[in-house]
Tab-separated table of C-alpha atoms and ligand atoms in Angstrom:
chain	number	residue	atom	x	y	z
A	449	MET	CA	-87.139	125.599	99.030
A	450	LEU	CA	-85.571	123.406	96.323
A	451	LYS	CA	-82.468	122.740	97.757
A	452	ASN	CA	-81.167	118.965	97.049
A	453	LYS	CA	-83.729	118.974	93.921
A	454	THR	CA	-82.932	118.379	90.261
A	455	ILE	CA	-84.925	119.575	87.859
A	456	LEU	CA	-84.998	118.533	84.118
A	457	LEU	CA	-86.066	121.680	82.125
A	458	ILE	CA	-87.481	120.949	78.717
A	459	ILE	CA	-87.299	124.003	76.596
A	460	THR	CA	-89.445	123.746	73.339
A	461	GLY	CA	-89.611	125.932	70.216
A	462	GLY	CA	-91.697	129.461	70.608
A	463	ILE	CA	-91.415	133.008	70.997
A	464	ALA	CA	-91.812	132.408	74.935
A	465	ALA	CA	-88.521	130.445	74.840
A	466	TYR	CA	-86.420	133.361	75.898
A	467	LYS	CA	-88.578	133.711	79.244
A	468	SER	CA	-87.076	130.205	80.298
A	469	LEU	CA	-83.811	131.789	80.830
A	470	ASP	CA	-85.579	133.892	83.846
A	471	LEU	CA	-87.084	130.545	84.862
A	472	ILE	CA	-83.646	128.869	85.245
A	473	ARG	CA	-82.469	132.021	87.292
A	474	ARG	CA	-85.198	131.660	89.555
A	475	LEU	CA	-85.188	127.976	90.202
A	476	ARG	CA	-81.450	128.183	90.757
A	477	GLU	CA	-82.176	131.113	93.246
A	478	LEU	CA	-84.501	128.441	94.998
A	479	GLY	CA	-81.783	126.217	95.288
A	480	ALA	CA	-82.444	123.728	92.341
A	481	GLU	CA	-80.157	121.988	90.028
A	482	VAL	CA	-81.385	122.642	86.561
A	483	ARG	CA	-80.823	120.245	83.840
A	484	PRO	CA	-81.844	121.849	80.389
A	485	VAL	CA	-82.969	119.825	77.325
A	486	MET	CA	-83.559	121.881	74.061
A	487	THR	CA	-85.499	120.859	71.044
A	488	LYS	CA	-84.080	121.738	67.839
A	489	SER	CA	-86.500	124.644	67.060
A	490	SER	CA	-86.208	125.908	70.838
A	491	ALA	CA	-82.650	126.891	69.566
A	492	GLN	CA	-84.296	129.216	66.847
A	493	PHE	CA	-85.456	131.472	69.803
A	494	VAL	CA	-82.594	131.067	72.347
A	495	THR	CA	-78.989	130.095	72.513
A	496	PRO	CA	-77.802	126.853	73.848
A	497	LEU	CA	-75.010	129.030	75.273
A	498	SER	CA	-77.358	131.263	77.122
A	499	VAL	CA	-79.146	128.403	78.362
A	500	SER	CA	-75.777	126.667	79.852
A	501	ALA	CA	-74.203	129.716	80.878
A	502	LEU	CA	-77.178	130.674	83.223
A	503	SER	CA	-77.994	126.820	84.435
A	504	GLU	CA	-74.018	126.233	84.704
A	505	SER	CA	-75.148	122.801	83.145
A	506	LYS	CA	-74.535	121.018	79.985
A	507	VAL	CA	-77.367	121.468	77.766
A	508	TYR	CA	-78.698	118.385	76.350
A	509	GLY	CA	-80.223	118.286	72.929
A	510	GLU	CA	-79.199	115.108	70.785
A	511	LEU	CA	-80.816	111.544	71.134
A	512	PHE	CA	-77.889	109.980	69.491
A	513	SER	CA	-75.092	111.543	71.073
A	514	LEU	CA	-72.231	109.128	71.808
A	515	THR	CA	-70.952	111.271	74.726
A	516	ASP	CA	-74.146	111.908	76.368
A	517	GLU	CA	-75.227	108.216	76.268
A	518	SER	CA	-71.981	107.117	77.837
A	519	GLU	CA	-71.927	109.976	80.353
A	520	MET	CA	-75.548	109.700	81.469
A	521	GLY	CA	-77.757	108.278	79.281
A	522	HIS	CA	-81.269	109.519	78.466
A	523	ILE	CA	-82.866	106.996	80.826
A	524	ARG	CA	-81.051	107.993	83.677
A	525	LEU	CA	-81.398	111.850	82.726
A	526	ALA	CA	-85.243	111.270	82.896
A	527	ARG	CA	-85.126	109.351	86.008
A	528	GLU	CA	-82.630	111.122	88.178
A	529	ALA	CA	-85.114	114.321	87.857
A	530	ASP	CA	-87.230	115.004	90.973
A	531	LEU	CA	-89.456	117.142	88.549
A	532	ILE	CA	-89.695	118.132	84.891
A	533	ILE	CA	-90.928	121.280	83.472
A	534	VAL	CA	-91.649	121.815	80.102
A	535	CYS	CA	-91.406	125.524	79.510
A	536	PRO	CA	-92.465	126.868	76.892
A	537	ALA	CA	-94.603	123.785	75.779
A	538	SER	CA	-95.487	124.142	72.151
A	539	ALA	CA	-98.954	122.996	70.804
A	540	ASP	CA	-96.787	120.495	68.619
A	541	PHE	CA	-94.889	119.205	71.639
A	542	ILE	CA	-98.065	118.644	73.760
A	543	THR	CA	-99.454	116.870	71.086
A	544	LYS	CA	-96.193	114.506	70.908
A	545	ILE	CA	-96.421	113.762	74.580
A	546	CYS	CA	-99.900	112.971	74.707
A	547	ARG	CA	-99.606	110.574	71.638
A	548	GLY	CA	-96.281	108.894	73.077
A	549	ILE	CA	-94.098	109.949	70.289
A	550	GLY	CA	-90.441	109.886	70.957
A	551	ASP	CA	-88.758	111.299	67.937
A	552	ASP	CA	-85.999	113.384	69.556
A	553	LEU	CA	-84.433	113.656	73.052
A	554	ALA	CA	-87.044	115.935	74.827
A	555	SER	CA	-90.129	113.700	73.727
A	556	THR	CA	-88.233	110.320	74.385
A	557	LEU	CA	-87.246	111.760	77.918
A	558	MET	CA	-90.998	112.575	78.515
A	559	LEU	CA	-91.820	108.777	77.715
A	560	ALA	CA	-89.000	107.352	79.593
A	561	ALA	CA	-89.598	109.571	82.853
A	562	ASP	CA	-91.997	108.121	85.957
A	563	THR	CA	-91.466	111.580	87.767
A	564	LYS	CA	-93.791	114.467	88.034
A	565	MET	CA	-94.224	116.866	85.321
A	566	LEU	CA	-95.195	120.426	85.139
A	567	ILE	CA	-96.212	121.820	81.811
A	568	ALA	CA	-96.208	125.335	80.992
A	569	PRO	CA	-97.934	126.017	77.609
A	570	ALA	CA	-97.380	129.075	75.353
A	571	MET	CA	-98.651	129.468	71.807
A	572	ASN	CA	-101.030	131.519	69.820
A	573	VAL	CA	-104.581	131.849	70.895
A	574	LYS	CA	-106.082	130.068	68.116
A	575	MET	CA	-103.521	126.971	68.425
A	576	TRP	CA	-104.513	127.113	72.114
A	577	GLU	CA	-108.076	126.881	71.504
A	578	ASN	CA	-107.835	124.564	68.735
A	579	GLY	CA	-110.118	121.428	69.562
A	580	ALA	CA	-107.049	119.101	68.997
A	581	THR	CA	-104.533	121.036	71.593
A	582	SER	CA	-107.767	121.105	73.906
A	583	ASP	CA	-108.057	117.280	73.658
A	584	ASN	CA	-104.572	116.582	74.137
A	585	VAL	CA	-104.361	118.771	77.411
A	586	ARG	CA	-107.314	117.241	78.618
A	587	THR	CA	-105.955	113.631	78.267
A	588	LEU	CA	-102.562	114.622	79.793
A	589	LYS	CA	-104.379	116.355	82.869
A	590	THR	CA	-106.244	112.942	83.127
A	591	ARG	CA	-103.097	111.183	83.337
A	592	GLY	CA	-101.854	113.182	85.986
A	593	HIS	CA	-99.652	115.840	84.268
A	594	HIS	CA	-99.678	119.142	86.158
A	595	PHE	CA	-100.342	122.344	84.142
A	596	VAL	CA	-99.672	125.983	84.790
A	597	GLY	CA	-101.127	128.659	82.470
A	598	PRO	CA	-101.498	129.744	79.844
A	599	ASP	CA	-102.283	133.275	80.811
A	600	VAL	CA	-104.726	135.367	78.831
A	601	GLY	CA	-103.334	138.610	77.422
A	602	SER	CA	-101.649	140.328	74.149
A	603	MET	CA	-99.382	138.172	72.613
A	604	ALA	CA	-96.172	138.735	70.356
A	605	CYS	CA	-98.196	138.054	67.336
A	606	GLY	CA	-100.452	141.048	68.315
A	607	GLU	CA	-103.573	138.897	69.132
A	608	ILE	CA	-105.359	138.763	72.242
A	609	GLY	CA	-106.510	136.015	74.366
A	610	ALA	CA	-105.232	132.763	76.066
A	611	GLY	CA	-101.885	131.504	75.267
A	612	ARG	CA	-99.271	133.633	76.944
A	613	LEU	CA	-96.843	131.859	79.318
A	614	ALA	CA	-97.573	131.609	82.768
A	615	ASP	CA	-95.837	134.180	85.163
A	616	ILE	CA	-92.380	132.902	85.835
A	617	GLU	CA	-92.630	133.286	89.461
A	618	GLU	CA	-95.930	131.338	89.209
A	619	ILE	CA	-94.315	128.586	87.282
A	620	ALA	CA	-91.383	128.333	90.114
A	621	GLN	CA	-94.014	128.407	93.055
A	622	LYS	CA	-95.850	125.912	91.417
A	623	SER	CA	-92.654	123.646	91.199
A	624	VAL	CA	-91.776	124.456	94.684
A	625	ARG	CA	-95.344	123.129	95.971
A	626	LEU	CA	-95.268	119.971	93.754
A	627	LEU	CA	-91.725	119.321	95.197
A	628	ASN	CA	-92.604	120.198	98.822
A	629	PRO	CA	-96.153	118.530	99.515
A	630	SER	CA	-97.057	119.496	103.043
A	631	GLU	CA	-97.169	116.652	105.488
A	632	LYS	CA	-100.062	118.175	107.159
A	633	LEU	CA	-102.424	118.340	104.145
A	634	LYS	CA	-101.114	115.058	102.291
A	635	ASP	CA	-103.982	112.747	102.128
A	636	LYS	CA	-106.407	114.818	104.091
A	637	HIS	CA	-110.156	114.803	102.670
A	638	VAL	CA	-111.411	117.994	101.682
A	639	LEU	CA	-114.926	118.964	100.418
A	640	ILE	CA	-115.075	122.111	98.232
A	641	THR	CA	-118.142	123.804	96.901
A	642	ALA	CA	-117.966	125.850	93.990
A	643	GLY	CA	-120.278	127.718	91.348
A	644	PRO	CA	-123.809	128.853	91.561
A	645	THR	CA	-127.010	126.958	92.285
A	646	HIS	CA	-129.960	126.644	89.778
A	647	GLU	CA	-133.366	127.125	91.315
A	648	PRO	CA	-136.123	125.816	89.417
A	649	ILE	CA	-139.082	128.021	88.479
A	650	ASP	CA	-140.491	125.702	85.969
A	651	PRO	CA	-139.178	123.115	83.644
A	652	VAL	CA	-137.382	125.851	81.327
A	653	ARG	CA	-136.814	128.762	83.743
A	654	TYR	CA	-134.396	128.816	86.798
A	655	MET	CA	-133.115	131.421	89.255
A	656	ALA	CA	-129.425	131.872	89.371
A	657	ASN	CA	-126.343	134.071	89.914
A	658	ASN	CA	-123.251	135.181	88.093
A	659	SER	CA	-120.779	132.680	89.803
A	660	SER	CA	-118.711	131.004	87.079
A	661	GLY	CA	-117.014	128.420	89.768
A	662	LYS	CA	-113.577	129.608	88.972
A	663	GLN	CA	-112.541	130.456	92.735
A	664	GLY	CA	-113.691	127.014	93.920
A	665	HIS	CA	-112.077	125.257	90.866
A	666	ALA	CA	-108.809	127.092	91.533
A	667	ILE	CA	-109.063	125.991	95.274
A	668	ALA	CA	-109.736	122.292	94.320
A	669	VAL	CA	-106.659	122.290	91.985
A	670	ALA	CA	-104.466	123.715	94.505
A	671	CYS	CA	-105.635	121.034	97.127
A	672	VAL	CA	-104.826	118.319	94.599
A	673	ASP	CA	-101.601	119.684	94.045
A	674	ALA	CA	-100.852	119.433	97.637
A	675	GLY	CA	-101.706	115.836	98.095
A	676	MET	CA	-105.115	116.163	99.454
A	677	LYS	CA	-108.180	113.843	98.668
A	678	VAL	CA	-110.585	116.401	96.900
A	679	THR	CA	-114.218	116.245	96.439
A	680	LEU	CA	-115.534	119.254	94.672
A	681	VAL	CA	-119.416	119.625	94.765
A	682	MET	CA	-119.778	121.658	91.480
A	683	GLY	CA	-122.974	124.009	90.577
A	684	PRO	CA	-123.631	124.408	87.064
A	685	SER	CA	-120.590	125.859	85.223
A	686	HIS	CA	-118.628	125.535	81.918
A	687	LEU	CA	-115.382	124.767	83.704
A	688	GLU	CA	-113.736	121.346	83.053
A	689	ASP	CA	-113.675	118.613	85.855
A	690	VAL	CA	-110.386	118.993	87.842
A	691	PRO	CA	-108.050	116.132	87.301
A	692	GLY	CA	-107.388	114.116	90.412
A	693	ALA	CA	-110.458	115.447	92.195
A	694	ASP	CA	-113.747	113.304	92.654
A	695	VAL	CA	-116.322	115.870	91.129
A	696	ILE	CA	-119.935	115.679	91.912
A	697	HIS	CA	-122.134	117.901	89.474
A	698	VAL	CA	-125.321	119.245	91.128
A	699	SER	CA	-127.815	122.081	89.980
A	700	SER	CA	-129.690	123.238	93.037
A	701	ALA	CA	-129.093	124.300	96.656
A	702	LEU	CA	-131.055	121.072	97.627
A	703	GLU	CA	-129.003	118.916	95.533
A	704	MET	CA	-125.691	120.413	96.630
A	705	HIS	CA	-127.011	120.037	100.327
A	706	GLU	CA	-127.831	116.377	100.037
A	707	ALA	CA	-124.310	115.814	98.392
A	708	CYS	CA	-122.449	117.519	100.950
A	709	MET	CA	-123.914	116.015	103.914
A	710	GLY	CA	-123.690	112.366	102.252
A	711	LEU	CA	-119.883	113.230	102.185
A	712	MET	CA	-119.458	113.550	105.958
A	713	PRO	CA	-117.119	112.703	107.582
A	714	ALA	CA	-114.254	114.992	106.018
A	715	ASP	CA	-111.141	116.532	107.427
A	716	VAL	CA	-111.669	119.732	106.083
A	717	ALA	CA	-114.653	121.794	104.111
A	718	ILE	CA	-114.303	124.895	102.191
A	719	CYS	CA	-117.816	126.218	101.028
A	720	CYS	CA	-116.812	128.879	98.118
A	721	ALA	CA	-120.370	128.172	96.227
A	722	ALA	CA	-122.608	131.024	95.563
A	723	VAL	CA	-125.552	129.109	96.970
A	724	ALA	CA	-129.261	130.715	96.690
A	725	ASP	CA	-130.496	131.549	99.754
A	726	TRP	CA	-134.165	131.132	98.504
A	727	ARG	CA	-136.065	128.857	95.921
A	728	PRO	CA	-139.238	129.209	94.573
A	729	GLU	CA	-141.545	127.276	97.102
A	730	SER	CA	-143.676	125.312	94.202
A	731	PRO	CA	-142.008	125.098	91.099
A	732	GLY	CA	-144.163	124.826	87.979
A	733	LYS	CA	-144.524	121.334	86.718
A	734	GLN	CA	-145.227	122.519	83.316
A	735	LYS	CA	-143.982	125.856	81.804
A	736	ILE	CA	-145.854	128.662	83.473
A	737	LYS	CA	-148.082	130.686	80.807
A	738	LYS	CA	-147.691	134.344	80.595
A	739	GLU	CA	-151.205	135.759	81.998
A	740	GLU	CA	-152.640	138.282	79.726
A	741	ASN	CA	-154.498	140.385	81.981
A	742	THR	CA	-151.669	141.161	84.690
A	743	ASP	CA	-148.355	142.666	84.424
A	744	HIS	CA	-147.152	141.061	87.483
A	745	TRP	CA	-145.930	137.698	88.492
A	746	ASP	CA	-145.558	136.604	91.848
A	747	ILE	CA	-143.562	133.912	93.064
A	748	ARG	CA	-143.172	132.842	96.650
A	749	PHE	CA	-139.757	131.644	98.158
A	750	ILE	CA	-138.733	129.496	100.729
A	751	LYS	CA	-135.560	129.339	102.583
A	752	ASN	CA	-132.924	127.054	101.239
A	753	PRO	CA	-130.493	124.978	103.934
A	754	ASP	CA	-127.676	126.566	104.745
A	755	ILE	CA	-124.772	124.010	103.454
A	756	LEU	CA	-122.048	125.665	105.498
A	757	ARG	CA	-123.853	125.841	108.876
A	758	ASP	CA	-124.980	122.370	108.219
A	759	LEU	CA	-121.553	121.129	107.682
A	760	SER	CA	-120.356	123.322	110.843
A	761	MET	CA	-123.026	122.076	113.087
A	762	HIS	CA	-122.763	118.552	111.971
A	763	LYS	CA	-122.081	115.760	114.460
A	764	LYS	CA	-119.006	114.855	112.121
A	765	ARG	CA	-118.069	118.335	111.896
A	766	PRO	CA	-114.729	118.662	109.701
A	767	LYS	CA	-111.748	119.707	111.694
A	768	VAL	CA	-111.720	122.799	109.593
A	769	VAL	CA	-114.450	124.760	108.101
A	770	ILE	CA	-114.165	127.814	105.895
A	771	GLY	CA	-116.641	129.654	104.380
A	772	PHE	CA	-116.680	132.535	101.751
A	773	ALA	CA	-119.104	135.728	102.004
A	774	ALA	CA	-119.858	138.240	99.479
A	775	GLU	CA	-120.976	141.546	100.772
A	776	THR	CA	-121.924	144.789	99.354
A	777	ASP	CA	-122.294	146.883	102.684
A	778	LYS	CA	-121.740	147.159	106.248
A	779	VAL	CA	-118.943	144.540	105.545
A	780	GLU	CA	-117.220	144.306	108.906
A	781	ALA	CA	-120.448	144.018	110.770
A	782	ASN	CA	-122.022	141.614	108.526
A	783	VAL	CA	-119.132	139.151	108.483
A	784	LYS	CA	-118.537	139.219	112.143
A	785	GLN	CA	-122.185	137.936	112.474
A	786	LYS	CA	-121.874	135.491	109.589
A	787	LEU	CA	-118.822	133.930	111.266
A	788	LEU	CA	-120.935	133.550	114.510
A	789	LYS	CA	-124.108	132.352	112.849
A	790	LYS	CA	-122.373	129.830	110.611
A	791	ASN	CA	-120.100	128.779	112.999
A	792	CYS	CA	-117.134	128.273	110.859
A	793	ASP	CA	-113.333	128.993	111.504
A	794	ALA	CA	-112.650	131.287	108.945
A	795	LEU	CA	-114.502	133.520	106.427
A	796	VAL	CA	-113.027	134.663	102.866
A	797	VAL	CA	-114.409	137.898	102.181
A	798	ASN	CA	-115.109	139.453	98.960
A	799	GLU	CA	-116.253	143.224	99.026
A	800	ILE	CA	-118.451	143.597	95.949
A	801	SER	CA	-118.634	147.121	94.391
A	802	ASP	CA	-118.380	149.063	91.262
A	803	TRP	CA	-114.876	148.576	90.935
A	804	HIS	CA	-114.755	145.008	92.342
A	805	ASP	CA	-117.005	142.130	91.053
A	806	PRO	CA	-114.889	138.881	91.270
A	807	PHE	CA	-118.149	136.771	89.989
A	808	GLY	CA	-116.584	135.441	86.749
A	809	SER	CA	-113.341	137.339	86.905
A	810	ASP	CA	-109.998	135.617	86.959
A	811	ASN	CA	-108.762	137.766	89.879
A	812	ASN	CA	-110.000	138.425	93.365
A	813	GLN	CA	-109.509	140.637	96.318
A	814	VAL	CA	-110.578	139.000	99.535
A	815	GLY	CA	-110.046	139.515	103.265
A	816	TRP	CA	-109.067	136.796	105.534
A	817	VAL	CA	-111.362	136.935	108.583
A	818	THR	CA	-111.426	134.761	111.989
A	819	ASN	CA	-112.162	135.618	115.260
A	820	LYS	CA	-108.530	136.941	115.777
A	821	GLY	CA	-109.379	139.781	113.108
A	822	HIS	CA	-109.573	140.675	109.410
A	823	GLU	CA	-106.207	140.359	107.308
A	824	PRO	CA	-107.068	142.126	103.753
A	825	TRP	CA	-105.121	140.397	100.988
A	826	PRO	CA	-104.436	142.435	97.722
A	827	LEU	CA	-105.847	141.838	94.333
A	828	ILE	CA	-104.433	138.604	93.207
A	829	THR	CA	-105.579	135.864	90.694
A	830	LYS	CA	-107.935	133.044	91.981
A	831	GLN	CA	-105.052	130.797	91.807
A	832	GLU	CA	-103.127	133.133	94.238
A	833	VAL	CA	-106.147	133.105	96.754
A	834	ALA	CA	-106.248	129.366	96.647
A	835	GLN	CA	-102.575	129.278	97.765
A	836	ARG	CA	-102.994	131.571	100.253
A	837	LEU	CA	-105.686	129.637	101.687
A	838	LEU	CA	-103.908	126.661	101.595
A	839	ASP	CA	-101.072	128.262	103.826
A	840	LYS	CA	-103.485	129.224	106.140
A	841	LEU	CA	-105.292	125.702	106.196
A	842	GLU	CA	-101.787	124.272	106.845
A	843	GLU	CA	-101.337	126.350	109.994
A	844	MET	CA	-105.090	125.376	111.024
A	845	ILE	CA	-105.175	121.784	110.512
B	1281	PMT	O1	-117.269	131.533	91.047
B	1281	PMT	P1	-116.409	132.583	90.713
B	1281	PMT	O2	-117.061	133.409	89.506
B	1281	PMT	O3	-115.223	132.281	90.768
B	1281	PMT	O4	-116.668	133.454	91.900
B	1281	PMT	C1	-116.177	133.548	93.177
B	1281	PMT	C2	-117.361	133.836	94.519
B	1281	PMT	C3	-117.457	135.333	94.203
B	1281	PMT	C4	-118.646	133.276	93.839
B	1281	PMT	C5	-116.675	133.540	95.675
B	1281	PMT	O5	-115.718	133.948	95.741
B	1281	PMT	C6	-117.807	133.872	96.900
B	1281	PMT	O6	-117.714	134.848	97.412
B	1281	PMT	N1	-118.473	132.739	97.122
B	1281	PMT	C7	-119.516	132.888	98.231
B	1281	PMT	C8	-120.570	133.649	97.808
B	1281	PMT	C9	-121.961	133.690	98.733
B	1281	PMT	O7	-122.857	133.075	98.607
B	1281	PMT	O8	-121.606	134.308	99.714
B	1281	PMT	P2	-122.660	134.542	100.985
B	1281	PMT	O9	-122.349	135.600	101.690
B	1281	PMT	O10	-124.292	134.483	100.211
B	1281	PMT	O11	-122.419	133.226	101.653
B	1281	PMT	C10	-121.755	132.921	102.576
B	1281	PMT	C11	-121.191	131.364	102.736
B	1281	PMT	O12	-122.530	130.546	102.849
B	1281	PMT	C12	-120.343	130.888	101.544
B	1281	PMT	O13	-119.550	130.064	102.124
B	1281	PMT	C13	-121.878	130.026	101.088
B	1281	PMT	O14	-121.098	129.048	100.197
B	1281	PMT	C14	-122.524	129.593	102.256
B	1281	PMT	N2	-123.780	129.593	102.012
B	1281	PMT	C15	-124.917	130.396	101.762
B	1281	PMT	C16	-126.197	130.115	101.538
B	1281	PMT	C17	-126.496	128.624	101.628
B	1281	PMT	N3	-127.933	128.521	101.457
B	1281	PMT	N4	-125.738	127.595	101.773
B	1281	PMT	C18	-124.511	127.911	101.976
B	1281	PMT	O15	-123.671	127.026	102.330
């Protein structure tokens, strides 16, 4: 999958640097030629000899090396790569690339390169959460740099939180996807809905659900990586916008419906949002006051339009329409009926139970349902669900 591809692997200083050895091994297994570049501090954590032995390549490290410059030249080193991976990427190195600082070979290469870049951050949780790091990461994302991770978990320093290097296999697979964009998916326009909807009761109250938008967000990121033209219609969420996607922020089901219909025609629609089926029929124009002489408050609800069904029935219907379903009981029967009623090509089904609640979680266990049958998928990250969904989409489109 990476045959004839040259990957420049920049290793920066951090406790996770030793994991770059595994990445080299995996990238080479996939057929890539790996040219390693090490910063001075990375050599405190992993030896150039191990890096060289595993990559079967010279390890580059000096900006002013006469031999390196006469053999290759740092500009050529940057330009000959099909992909640059920074793994692990320290907070300091991320700051350098964001600011355009070129004070060593690794940072100068990042400045001189015009190729795709994949950054795998790894650092202490407080460093990752620091506003400076967040700002730098956001800036780099908007410039088109791709990121993988960091994961959440316990760290070498004993703290728990976000900052762990992403799984090596995930970094390798993301590299494969960046270097092999599907010809079938490339440039196709996909409309994705994500997140909850807020149905107003009065100016200060609303009815909502626990969707965080993470699953739809992950699908949008995977679609951008696949070279698709992505429009994400997002209900209220704390997540950042997906770089490379057009993001339309909405609040209620009515607003989401209007935005989606206005986006037709599209090639693909993926409806992941947890849209409220009902909304208060007559939301109060002022804050509704608490009545002293009653313990009840009756609200009359009215049906919301069904966005998924209206997209599926649209005269400019997308070629492929995929819905999600969240079911607590009679899953098989309900899903069969939903597939028919909503006229979609496939449903990704969440079975909600005491032991599985995908709302807000980083993982999801779903089934892929079409009129040909039901394929259960294991408990995987929402990013992996997104990738499997794209594999299916590639077969369908
Ligand atoms: O956002 P996360 O925290 O990451 O959680 C992800 C998720 C659990 C919300 C997601 O995986 C999921 O299951 N989304 C669909 C939830 C849902 O509303 O299911 P449903 O069975 O009620 O709806 C079926 C389908 O119809 C969905 O595609 C939904 O987007 C769509 N629908 C529903 C009602 C409506 N008025 N319009 C719609 O388009």
